[in-house]
Short mmCIF file of C-alpha atoms and ligand atoms in Angstrom, two decimals:
data_model
loop_
_atom_site.label_atom_id
_atom_site.label_comp_id
_atom_site.label_asym_id
_atom_site.label_seq_id
_atom_site.Cartn_x
_atom_site.Cartn_y
_atom_site.Cartn_z
CA UNK D 24 235.38 123.80 222.75
CA UNK D 25 233.32 121.23 224.58
CA UNK D 26 234.10 121.58 228.27
CA UNK D 27 235.67 118.50 229.73
CA UNK D 28 233.33 117.41 232.53
CA UNK D 29 235.06 116.79 235.85
CA UNK D 30 233.09 115.05 238.52
CA UNK D 31 235.22 114.66 241.62
CA UNK D 32 232.65 112.24 243.15
CA UNK D 33 232.93 109.87 240.16
CA UNK D 34 235.65 107.77 241.73
CA UNK D 35 236.15 108.67 245.34
CA UNK D 36 238.78 105.96 245.75
CA UNK D 37 241.06 107.45 243.14
CA UNK D 38 244.00 109.51 244.28
CA UNK D 39 244.03 112.52 241.92
CA UNK D 40 247.10 113.04 239.82
CA UNK D 41 248.44 109.50 239.69
CA UNK D 42 249.01 109.96 235.95
CA UNK D 43 250.20 113.57 235.98
CA UNK D 44 252.38 114.36 232.95
CA UNK D 45 251.71 110.97 231.32
CA UNK D 46 250.37 110.38 227.80
CA UNK D 47 247.90 107.49 227.77
CA UNK D 48 246.59 106.07 224.46
CA UNK D 49 243.14 104.55 224.67
CA UNK D 50 242.39 102.04 221.93
CA UNK D 51 238.63 101.65 221.24
CA UNK D 52 237.41 98.69 219.22
CA UNK D 53 233.90 97.89 217.83
CA UNK D 54 231.92 96.73 220.82
CA UNK D 55 228.64 98.16 222.08
CA UNK D 56 230.65 99.05 225.21
CA UNK D 57 232.60 101.61 223.10
CA UNK D 58 230.59 104.39 224.70
CA UNK D 59 232.12 103.52 228.06
CA UNK D 60 235.52 104.54 226.66
CA UNK D 61 234.42 108.17 226.91
CA UNK D 62 234.12 107.77 230.68
CA UNK D 63 237.51 106.04 230.75
CA UNK D 64 239.03 108.98 228.86
CA UNK D 65 237.47 111.42 231.33
CA UNK D 66 238.79 109.51 234.37
CA UNK D 67 242.28 109.21 232.92
CA UNK D 68 242.28 112.97 232.43
CA UNK D 69 241.04 113.41 235.97
CA UNK D 70 244.15 111.59 237.02
CA UNK D 71 246.24 114.23 235.23
CA UNK D 72 246.94 112.31 232.00
CA UNK D 73 247.10 113.71 228.52
CA UNK D 74 244.98 111.22 226.52
CA UNK D 75 244.90 110.34 222.83
CA UNK D 76 242.37 107.95 221.35
CA UNK D 77 242.94 105.25 218.67
CA UNK D 78 239.88 103.70 216.99
CA UNK D 79 239.18 100.81 214.69
CA UNK D 80 236.78 101.48 211.82
CA UNK D 81 234.08 99.34 213.48
CA UNK D 82 234.38 101.36 216.74
CA UNK D 83 233.46 104.49 214.75
CA UNK D 84 230.09 102.89 214.08
CA UNK D 85 229.37 103.06 217.81
CA UNK D 86 230.91 106.39 218.83
CA UNK D 87 231.98 109.32 216.63
CA UNK D 88 235.58 110.46 216.51
CA UNK D 89 234.41 114.02 217.36
CA UNK D 90 233.41 112.89 220.86
CA UNK D 91 236.88 111.69 221.66
CA UNK D 92 238.63 114.58 219.88
CA UNK D 93 236.58 117.04 221.98
CA UNK D 94 237.34 115.10 225.20
CA UNK D 95 241.10 114.72 224.57
CA UNK D 96 241.92 117.81 222.42
CA UNK D 97 243.95 115.44 220.16
CA UNK D 98 242.77 114.27 216.73
CA UNK D 99 241.66 110.59 216.89
CA UNK D 100 243.96 108.09 215.18
CA UNK D 101 241.68 105.86 213.13
CA UNK D 102 243.57 105.53 209.87
CA UNK D 103 246.52 103.22 210.05
CA UNK D 104 248.30 104.98 207.16
CA UNK D 105 247.31 108.44 208.31
CA UNK D 106 249.84 111.24 208.34
CA UNK D 107 249.79 114.17 210.80
CA UNK D 108 249.80 117.69 209.32
CA UNK D 109 253.61 117.78 209.83
CA UNK D 110 253.92 114.48 207.87
CA UNK D 111 254.75 112.30 210.87
CA UNK D 112 252.96 108.89 210.83
CA UNK D 113 250.21 109.27 213.44
CA UNK D 114 250.17 105.83 215.03
CA UNK D 115 254.01 105.70 215.28
CA UNK D 116 254.03 109.04 217.11
CA UNK D 117 251.55 107.55 219.58
CA UNK D 118 253.52 104.29 219.87
CA UNK D 119 256.74 106.20 220.60
CA UNK D 120 255.35 108.76 223.02
CA UNK D 121 252.55 107.02 225.02
CA UNK D 122 253.40 105.88 228.56
CA UNK D 123 250.79 103.10 228.21
CA UNK D 124 248.14 101.90 225.76
CA UNK D 125 244.89 100.71 227.17
CA UNK D 126 242.56 98.84 224.80
CA UNK D 127 239.03 99.19 226.18
CA UNK D 128 236.72 97.69 225.06
CA UNK D 129 238.64 94.92 223.27
CA UNK D 130 236.50 92.73 221.06
CA UNK D 131 237.02 89.06 220.26
CA UNK D 132 238.01 90.06 216.77
CA UNK D 133 240.62 92.53 218.02
CA UNK D 134 242.07 89.94 220.47
CA UNK D 135 242.50 87.54 217.53
CA UNK D 136 244.05 90.19 215.27
CA UNK D 137 246.46 91.20 218.04
CA UNK D 138 247.39 87.63 218.88
CA UNK D 139 248.23 87.07 215.22
CA UNK D 140 250.05 90.40 214.88
CA UNK D 141 247.74 91.64 212.10
CA UNK D 142 248.34 95.38 211.89
CA UNK D 143 245.28 96.24 209.82
CA UNK D 144 243.85 98.86 212.23
CA UNK D 145 245.49 101.69 214.14
CA UNK D 146 244.98 100.06 217.59
CA UNK D 147 246.84 96.83 216.67
CA UNK D 148 249.44 98.74 214.64
CA UNK D 149 250.20 101.00 217.57
CA UNK D 150 250.46 98.06 220.04
CA UNK D 151 252.85 96.32 217.64
CA UNK D 152 255.03 99.42 217.27
CA UNK D 153 255.28 100.36 220.98
CA UNK D 154 257.54 99.38 223.90
CA UNK D 155 255.02 100.89 226.38
CA UNK D 156 252.92 98.63 228.60
CA UNK D 157 249.63 97.51 227.07
CA UNK D 158 246.49 96.98 229.17
CA UNK D 159 243.57 95.12 227.58
CA UNK D 160 239.98 95.14 228.89
CA UNK D 161 237.85 92.68 226.84
CA UNK D 162 234.09 93.10 226.40
CA UNK D 163 231.81 90.76 224.48
CA UNK D 164 229.17 88.09 224.81
CA UNK D 165 229.86 85.55 227.60
CA UNK D 166 230.00 82.53 225.29
CA UNK D 167 232.32 84.39 222.91
CA UNK D 168 234.69 85.15 225.73
CA UNK D 169 234.55 81.58 226.99
CA UNK D 170 235.30 80.17 223.48
CA UNK D 171 238.67 78.36 223.39
CA UNK D 172 239.79 80.54 220.49
CA UNK D 173 239.19 83.77 222.45
CA UNK D 174 240.71 82.28 225.61
CA UNK D 175 243.83 81.21 223.67
CA UNK D 176 244.21 84.69 222.17
CA UNK D 177 243.75 86.33 225.63
CA UNK D 178 246.35 83.98 227.13
CA UNK D 179 248.80 84.66 224.34
CA UNK D 180 248.45 88.48 224.89
CA UNK D 181 249.00 87.99 228.63
CA UNK D 182 251.73 85.30 228.65
CA UNK D 183 253.68 85.86 225.38
CA UNK D 184 253.27 89.62 225.00
CA UNK D 185 253.25 90.63 228.66
CA UNK D 186 249.98 92.56 228.36
CA UNK D 187 247.86 93.19 231.47
CA UNK D 188 244.37 91.74 231.04
CA UNK D 189 241.60 93.42 233.04
CA UNK D 190 239.09 90.57 233.14
CA UNK D 191 235.47 91.28 232.20
CA UNK D 192 232.78 91.28 234.89
CA UNK D 193 229.87 88.85 235.09
CA UNK D 194 226.38 90.27 234.68
CA UNK D 195 223.70 91.20 232.19
CA UNK D 196 224.99 91.65 228.63
CA UNK D 197 223.78 93.65 225.57
CA UNK D 198 222.35 90.43 224.10
CA UNK D 199 219.89 90.21 227.02
CA UNK D 200 221.76 87.17 228.31
CA UNK D 201 223.90 87.03 231.41
CA UNK D 202 227.54 85.94 231.51
CA UNK D 203 231.20 86.97 231.96
CA UNK D 204 231.73 89.53 229.23
CA UNK D 205 230.83 92.97 230.61
CA UNK D 206 233.62 95.55 230.38
CA UNK D 207 235.33 95.86 233.76
CA UNK D 208 234.49 98.92 235.88
CA UNK D 209 236.25 102.08 234.71
CA UNK D 210 238.00 102.55 238.09
CA UNK D 211 239.49 99.04 237.85
CA UNK D 212 240.86 99.77 234.31
CA UNK D 213 242.41 103.10 235.52
CA UNK D 214 244.02 101.32 238.48
CA UNK D 215 245.48 98.69 236.06
CA UNK D 216 246.97 101.49 233.89
CA UNK D 217 248.53 103.14 236.97
CA UNK D 218 249.96 99.83 238.11
CA UNK D 219 251.35 98.89 234.66
CA UNK D 220 253.20 102.17 234.37
CA UNK D 221 254.59 102.01 237.93
CA UNK D 222 257.43 104.44 238.58
CA UNK D 223 258.84 104.32 235.02
CA UNK D 224 260.09 107.72 233.73
CA UNK D 225 257.77 109.78 231.50
CA UNK D 226 258.54 108.73 227.91
CA UNK D 227 257.94 112.02 226.05
CA UNK D 228 257.45 115.06 228.20
CA UNK D 229 258.09 117.46 225.26
CA UNK D 230 254.66 118.23 223.69
CA UNK D 231 256.34 118.40 220.24
CA UNK D 232 257.09 114.67 220.48
CA UNK D 233 253.42 113.85 221.21
CA UNK D 234 250.46 113.86 218.89
CA UNK D 235 249.36 117.41 217.96
CA UNK D 236 246.53 119.22 219.68
CA UNK D 237 243.25 119.97 217.93
CA UNK D 238 242.99 123.70 217.21
CA UNK D 239 240.72 125.53 219.62
CA UNK D 240 237.62 126.12 217.50
CA UNK D 241 237.22 129.84 216.64
CA UNK D 242 234.26 131.62 215.35
CA UNK D 243 234.26 131.19 211.56
CA UNK D 244 234.59 134.99 211.19
CA UNK D 245 236.44 134.76 207.78
CA UNK D 246 233.85 132.41 206.26
CA UNK D 247 233.00 133.47 202.69
CA UNK D 248 236.23 135.52 202.46
CA UNK D 249 239.14 134.76 200.10
CA UNK D 250 242.45 135.39 201.82
CA UNK D 251 245.68 135.48 199.83
CA UNK D 252 248.89 134.90 201.85
CA UNK D 253 252.44 134.99 200.50
CA UNK D 254 255.07 133.07 202.44
CA UNK D 255 258.72 132.22 202.39
CA UNK D 256 261.57 133.73 200.44
CA UNK D 257 262.06 134.26 196.72
CA UNK D 258 265.30 133.32 194.98
CA UNK D 259 266.97 134.99 192.06
CA UNK D 260 269.25 132.85 189.87
CA UNK D 261 272.84 133.81 189.13
CA UNK D 262 273.57 130.81 186.89
CA UNK D 263 271.94 127.34 186.48
CA UNK D 264 273.15 126.19 189.96
CA UNK D 265 273.43 129.34 192.12
CA UNK D 266 270.94 131.86 193.36
CA UNK D 267 270.55 134.82 195.79
CA UNK D 268 267.96 134.43 198.52
CA UNK D 269 267.33 135.20 202.16
CA UNK D 270 266.85 133.40 205.47
CA UNK D 271 263.03 133.19 205.49
CA UNK D 272 261.57 129.83 206.65
CA UNK D 273 257.94 130.59 205.72
CA UNK D 274 256.79 130.02 209.31
CA UNK D 275 254.93 133.31 209.70
CA UNK D 276 253.17 132.99 206.33
CA UNK D 277 252.15 129.38 207.01
CA UNK D 278 250.87 130.38 210.50
CA UNK D 279 248.76 133.09 208.78
CA UNK D 280 247.40 130.59 206.26
CA UNK D 281 246.56 128.09 209.06
CA UNK D 282 244.88 130.80 211.14
CA UNK D 283 242.80 132.01 208.19
CA UNK D 284 241.72 128.43 207.38
CA UNK D 285 240.76 127.83 211.01
CA UNK D 286 238.55 130.90 210.85
CA UNK D 287 236.71 129.60 207.79
CA UNK D 288 238.42 131.44 204.97
CA UNK D 289 239.25 130.14 201.50
CA UNK D 290 243.03 130.60 201.26
CA UNK D 291 245.44 130.96 198.43
CA UNK D 292 248.98 130.44 199.72
CA UNK D 293 251.66 131.67 197.38
CA UNK D 294 254.82 130.00 198.63
CA UNK D 295 258.41 130.83 197.77
CA UNK D 296 261.01 128.54 199.31
CA UNK D 297 259.82 127.37 202.69
CA UNK D 298 261.22 124.92 205.22
CA UNK D 299 257.97 124.10 207.09
CA UNK D 300 255.04 121.81 206.05
CA UNK D 301 252.36 123.60 204.04
CA UNK D 302 248.67 123.33 204.89
CA UNK D 303 246.56 120.89 202.96
CA UNK D 304 242.77 120.53 202.43
CA UNK D 305 239.89 121.58 200.24
CA UNK D 306 239.88 125.19 201.40
CA UNK D 307 243.50 125.94 200.51
CA UNK D 308 245.24 126.32 197.17
CA UNK D 309 249.04 126.34 197.31
CA UNK D 310 250.85 128.02 194.40
CA UNK D 311 254.58 127.64 194.30
CA UNK D 312 256.67 130.61 193.09
CA UNK D 313 260.44 130.54 192.97
CA UNK D 314 261.37 134.00 191.69
CA UNK D 315 260.07 137.40 192.63
CA UNK D 316 258.44 137.77 189.18
CA UNK D 317 256.68 134.38 189.67
CA UNK D 318 255.49 135.43 193.12
CA UNK D 319 254.21 138.74 191.71
CA UNK D 320 252.32 137.00 188.92
CA UNK D 321 250.77 134.38 191.25
CA UNK D 322 249.74 136.97 193.88
CA UNK D 323 248.10 139.22 191.18
CA UNK D 324 246.23 136.27 189.68
CA UNK D 325 244.89 135.30 193.09
CA UNK D 326 243.94 138.92 193.89
CA UNK D 327 241.22 138.92 191.21
CA UNK D 328 238.54 137.95 193.77
CA UNK D 329 240.48 138.35 197.01
CA UNK D 330 239.15 140.11 200.08
CA UNK D 331 242.51 140.22 201.87
CA UNK D 332 246.21 140.08 200.90
CA UNK D 333 248.78 139.38 203.55
CA UNK D 334 252.27 139.76 202.09
CA UNK D 335 254.41 137.81 204.59
CA UNK D 336 256.90 136.71 201.94
CA UNK D 337 260.49 137.83 202.22
CA UNK D 338 260.79 139.02 198.64
CA UNK D 339 264.29 139.26 197.21
CA UNK D 340 264.93 142.95 196.64
CA UNK D 341 267.69 142.49 194.11
CA UNK D 342 268.38 140.17 191.19
CA UNK D 343 271.39 139.74 188.97
CA UNK D 344 271.06 142.02 185.95
CA UNK D 345 272.07 139.06 183.75
CA UNK D 346 271.67 135.33 184.38
CA UNK D 347 274.53 133.21 183.04
CA UNK D 348 273.15 130.31 181.04
CA UNK D 349 276.19 128.10 181.99
CA UNK D 350 277.69 127.45 185.40
CA UNK D 351 280.15 130.24 186.16
CA UNK D 352 283.77 129.16 186.54
CA UNK D 353 285.28 130.11 189.91
CA UNK D 354 288.76 130.80 188.49
CA UNK D 355 287.47 133.87 186.71
CA UNK D 356 286.23 135.45 189.97
CA UNK D 357 282.82 137.08 190.05
CA UNK D 358 281.40 140.56 190.25
CA UNK D 359 277.63 140.61 190.24
CA UNK D 360 275.66 143.54 188.99
CA UNK D 361 272.28 143.60 190.74
CA UNK D 362 269.12 145.46 189.89
CA UNK D 363 266.06 145.97 192.13
CA UNK D 364 263.11 143.64 191.71
CA UNK D 365 259.57 144.94 191.40
CA UNK D 366 258.08 146.03 194.69
CA UNK D 367 254.98 143.78 194.36
CA UNK D 368 253.12 145.12 197.40
CA UNK D 369 253.68 148.76 196.52
CA UNK D 370 252.42 148.10 192.97
CA UNK D 371 249.29 146.32 194.26
CA UNK D 372 248.82 149.15 196.84
CA UNK D 373 248.92 151.73 193.99
CA UNK D 374 246.42 149.66 191.91
CA UNK D 375 244.01 149.44 194.84
CA UNK D 376 244.37 153.17 195.57
CA UNK D 377 243.43 153.86 191.93
CA UNK D 378 240.19 151.87 192.08
CA UNK D 379 237.05 153.94 191.48
CA UNK D 380 235.19 154.96 194.60
CA UNK D 381 232.57 152.41 195.49
CA UNK D 382 234.61 149.50 194.03
CA UNK D 383 235.26 146.58 196.38
CA UNK D 384 238.73 147.13 197.76
CA UNK D 385 240.82 144.28 199.10
CA UNK D 386 242.37 144.83 202.50
CA UNK D 387 246.16 144.89 202.31
CA UNK D 388 248.58 143.80 205.05
CA UNK D 389 252.32 144.20 204.66
CA UNK D 390 255.26 143.06 206.77
CA UNK D 391 258.38 145.06 207.50
CA UNK D 392 261.55 143.25 208.36
CA UNK D 393 263.80 145.80 210.09
CA UNK D 394 267.05 145.56 212.01
CA UNK D 395 267.83 147.81 214.96
CA UNK D 396 265.03 150.40 214.75
CA UNK D 397 261.43 150.47 213.58
CA UNK D 398 261.47 154.19 212.77
CA UNK D 399 261.01 153.54 209.04
CA UNK D 400 257.87 151.40 209.53
CA UNK D 401 255.31 154.29 209.43
CA UNK D 402 256.87 155.53 206.20
CA UNK D 403 256.80 152.04 204.74
CA UNK D 404 253.08 151.76 205.54
CA UNK D 405 252.42 154.89 203.46
CA UNK D 406 254.84 153.99 200.72
CA UNK D 407 253.31 150.55 200.18
CA UNK D 408 249.70 151.87 200.45
CA UNK D 409 248.70 149.16 202.91
CA UNK D 410 245.99 149.20 205.56
CA UNK D 411 248.07 147.40 208.18
CA UNK D 412 251.85 146.98 208.53
CA UNK D 413 253.33 144.36 210.81
CA UNK D 414 256.87 145.35 211.73
CA UNK D 415 259.50 143.36 213.56
CA UNK D 416 263.15 143.68 214.41
CA UNK D 417 264.56 140.47 212.87
CA UNK D 418 267.78 140.86 214.85
CA UNK D 419 265.92 140.57 218.16
CA UNK D 420 266.15 137.24 220.12
CA UNK D 421 263.13 135.04 219.50
CA UNK D 422 261.86 137.24 216.60
CA UNK D 423 262.11 137.07 212.85
CA UNK D 424 263.56 134.28 210.68
CA UNK D 425 263.44 130.63 211.64
CA UNK D 426 261.84 131.11 215.06
CA UNK D 427 258.39 129.93 216.24
CA UNK D 428 257.80 133.25 217.97
CA UNK D 429 257.67 136.92 216.99
CA UNK D 430 257.62 140.27 218.71
CA UNK D 431 255.76 142.67 216.38
CA UNK D 432 254.34 146.19 216.17
CA UNK D 433 251.09 146.51 214.30
CA UNK D 434 250.62 149.88 212.62
CA UNK D 435 247.39 150.73 210.90
CA UNK D 436 246.71 153.34 208.23
CA UNK D 437 244.37 155.19 210.63
CA UNK D 438 247.33 155.90 212.94
CA UNK D 439 246.71 153.14 215.49
CA UNK D 440 249.91 151.38 216.79
CA UNK D 441 250.27 148.43 219.12
CA UNK D 442 253.38 146.70 220.48
CA UNK D 443 252.58 142.98 220.90
CA UNK D 444 254.93 141.29 223.32
CA UNK D 445 256.70 138.07 222.18
CA UNK D 446 254.20 135.27 221.36
CA UNK D 447 253.80 132.36 218.93
CA UNK D 448 253.60 133.18 215.23
CA UNK D 449 250.13 131.60 215.23
CA UNK D 450 249.04 133.97 218.01
CA UNK D 451 250.46 136.90 216.02
CA UNK D 452 248.49 135.65 212.98
CA UNK D 453 245.25 135.65 215.00
CA UNK D 454 245.92 139.17 216.28
CA UNK D 455 246.35 140.30 212.67
CA UNK D 456 243.10 138.58 211.52
CA UNK D 457 241.15 140.03 214.56
CA UNK D 458 241.96 143.46 213.03
CA UNK D 459 241.31 142.36 209.42
CA UNK D 460 237.91 140.88 210.35
CA UNK D 461 236.89 144.11 212.17
CA UNK D 462 237.92 146.21 209.15
CA UNK D 463 236.15 143.96 206.61
CA UNK D 464 232.96 143.95 208.66
CA UNK D 465 233.10 147.75 209.00
CA UNK D 466 233.56 148.07 205.23
CA UNK D 467 230.58 145.79 204.63
CA UNK D 468 228.42 147.88 206.92
CA UNK D 469 229.59 151.11 205.20
CA UNK D 470 228.91 149.62 201.72
CA UNK D 471 225.44 148.51 202.86
CA UNK D 472 224.69 152.01 204.24
CA UNK D 473 225.87 153.67 200.99
CA UNK D 474 223.61 151.37 198.96
CA UNK D 475 220.57 152.13 201.09
CA UNK D 476 221.32 155.87 200.86
CA UNK D 477 221.66 155.68 197.04
CA UNK D 478 218.39 153.67 196.74
CA UNK D 479 216.59 156.27 198.82
CA UNK D 480 217.93 159.08 196.65
CA UNK D 481 217.04 157.29 193.40
N1 LIG T 518 257.78 143.35 199.35
C1 LIG T 518 257.30 143.20 198.05
N2 LIG T 518 258.13 143.26 196.97
C2 LIG T 518 259.47 143.46 197.14
C3 LIG T 518 259.95 143.66 198.46
C4 LIG T 518 259.07 143.57 199.52
O1 LIG T 518 256.08 143.02 197.85
N3 LIG T 518 260.26 143.51 196.10
C5 LIG T 518 256.83 143.34 200.44
C6 LIG T 518 257.16 142.32 201.53
O2 LIG T 518 256.50 141.09 201.31
C7 LIG T 518 256.60 143.01 202.82
C8 LIG T 518 256.83 144.48 202.52
O3 LIG T 518 256.92 144.60 201.09
O4 LIG T 518 255.25 142.78 202.98
C9 LIG T 518 258.02 145.08 203.14
O5 LIG T 518 259.14 144.36 202.87
P1 LIG T 518 260.58 144.83 203.42
O6 LIG T 518 261.61 143.86 202.94
O7 LIG T 518 260.52 145.09 204.88
O8 LIG T 518 260.71 146.25 202.75
P2 LIG T 518 261.38 146.64 201.43
O9 LIG T 518 260.32 147.15 200.49
O10 LIG T 518 262.29 145.62 200.92
O11 LIG T 518 262.16 147.95 201.86
P3 LIG T 518 263.65 148.05 202.51
O12 LIG T 518 264.46 147.17 201.73
O13 LIG T 518 263.94 149.51 202.34
O14 LIG T 518 263.49 147.69 203.92
#
């Protein structure tokens, strides 16, 4: 992560913390002064604000989105139709949660688009969609700013829309000429933001209502590895409208897939029924599987070249012995005869154990959903033939189905056991992959040593 530079001498007049707890959106448009927005972002953060940046496509020609994402830890909103990973509309989330929007630098083109209400870029669209105060700091050539068209647009923004205009300074301009068009001093823009917000209550103090944070970059320690994750619950049909399933939401499996992707893996996510958004992108393939037999088939197909399997799916253990082909009539009552489904993980564990020595073995991780006691976990680890078993008591508060957190024990085949106190499912996922990565790296070293020994003997 790029460290956010803090220079307490940068603005000695500023009282620190005037924007504590606030979310400020900075709209950057395509002026040569766009680079100055990085300093504005830094100063707003120094005042305690959480900052998110909106950019027009022409602004991106002057400063890359990465710069602002690194400074703010939020993805930059530059696509007016863009969706967040959880399917919310990015610029609407900003419009609804920001305490103020400050457009700096604002070009003549942007002033005209805003005055006309043209929502073709994410900065204008967000301003149109918000009830938060808007502060505009124009920057352009002096004659452009003096032009009656620009002046009329600026006046409309101020008088009709109620926006605060931070007037540009006079001085040398990028064109080599001199005039009134230089972006105002950063401190003056920050002061205008503070004044525009005044004592109004914080609009969205819950981080979940704000734009998401950029993942902390991790070392790409799963790069070149294929990780298969199963997630969610399977469902077994009784008749064409009814089925037997369980309470799995898929959160743990999706957190595992996200964590593996962030660490550079290629991921196959085999998803039963889930109630959370699934990851998207070129490195992930999502395969949907409704029944246990579908999930088994999809996992086996993905295992052909897999390095790791993490079976986080809550697989239905029983299925009706017969499936009615017509909807069952309630008057007749119902007695269901159930039979066990295939234990997918145990079958894959047995296949892996039967591989000839020297063959490339995938690393297997199982989950154990228990209620009350975890005594059976060590036995489950052996029975399933896995390298790692992650056990939790699904009856415990904050753990198990439908929660964002989990309290787990990680048992490994070499006898190691750790009790991880309650933490987010994503943090649990990273703890699991820390162990997986160590084991895969050890295996690679061992395989390499074996090869060298064999070559020497030959
Ligand atoms: N699992 C599987 N196939 C099944 C049932 C479970 O592959 N038919 C996998 C799960 O995905 C999990 C592990 O086996 O990784 C343990 O699941 P769990 O439900 O805790 O154990 P069960 O095998 O169902 O044993 P029990 O019902 O006795 O707890």
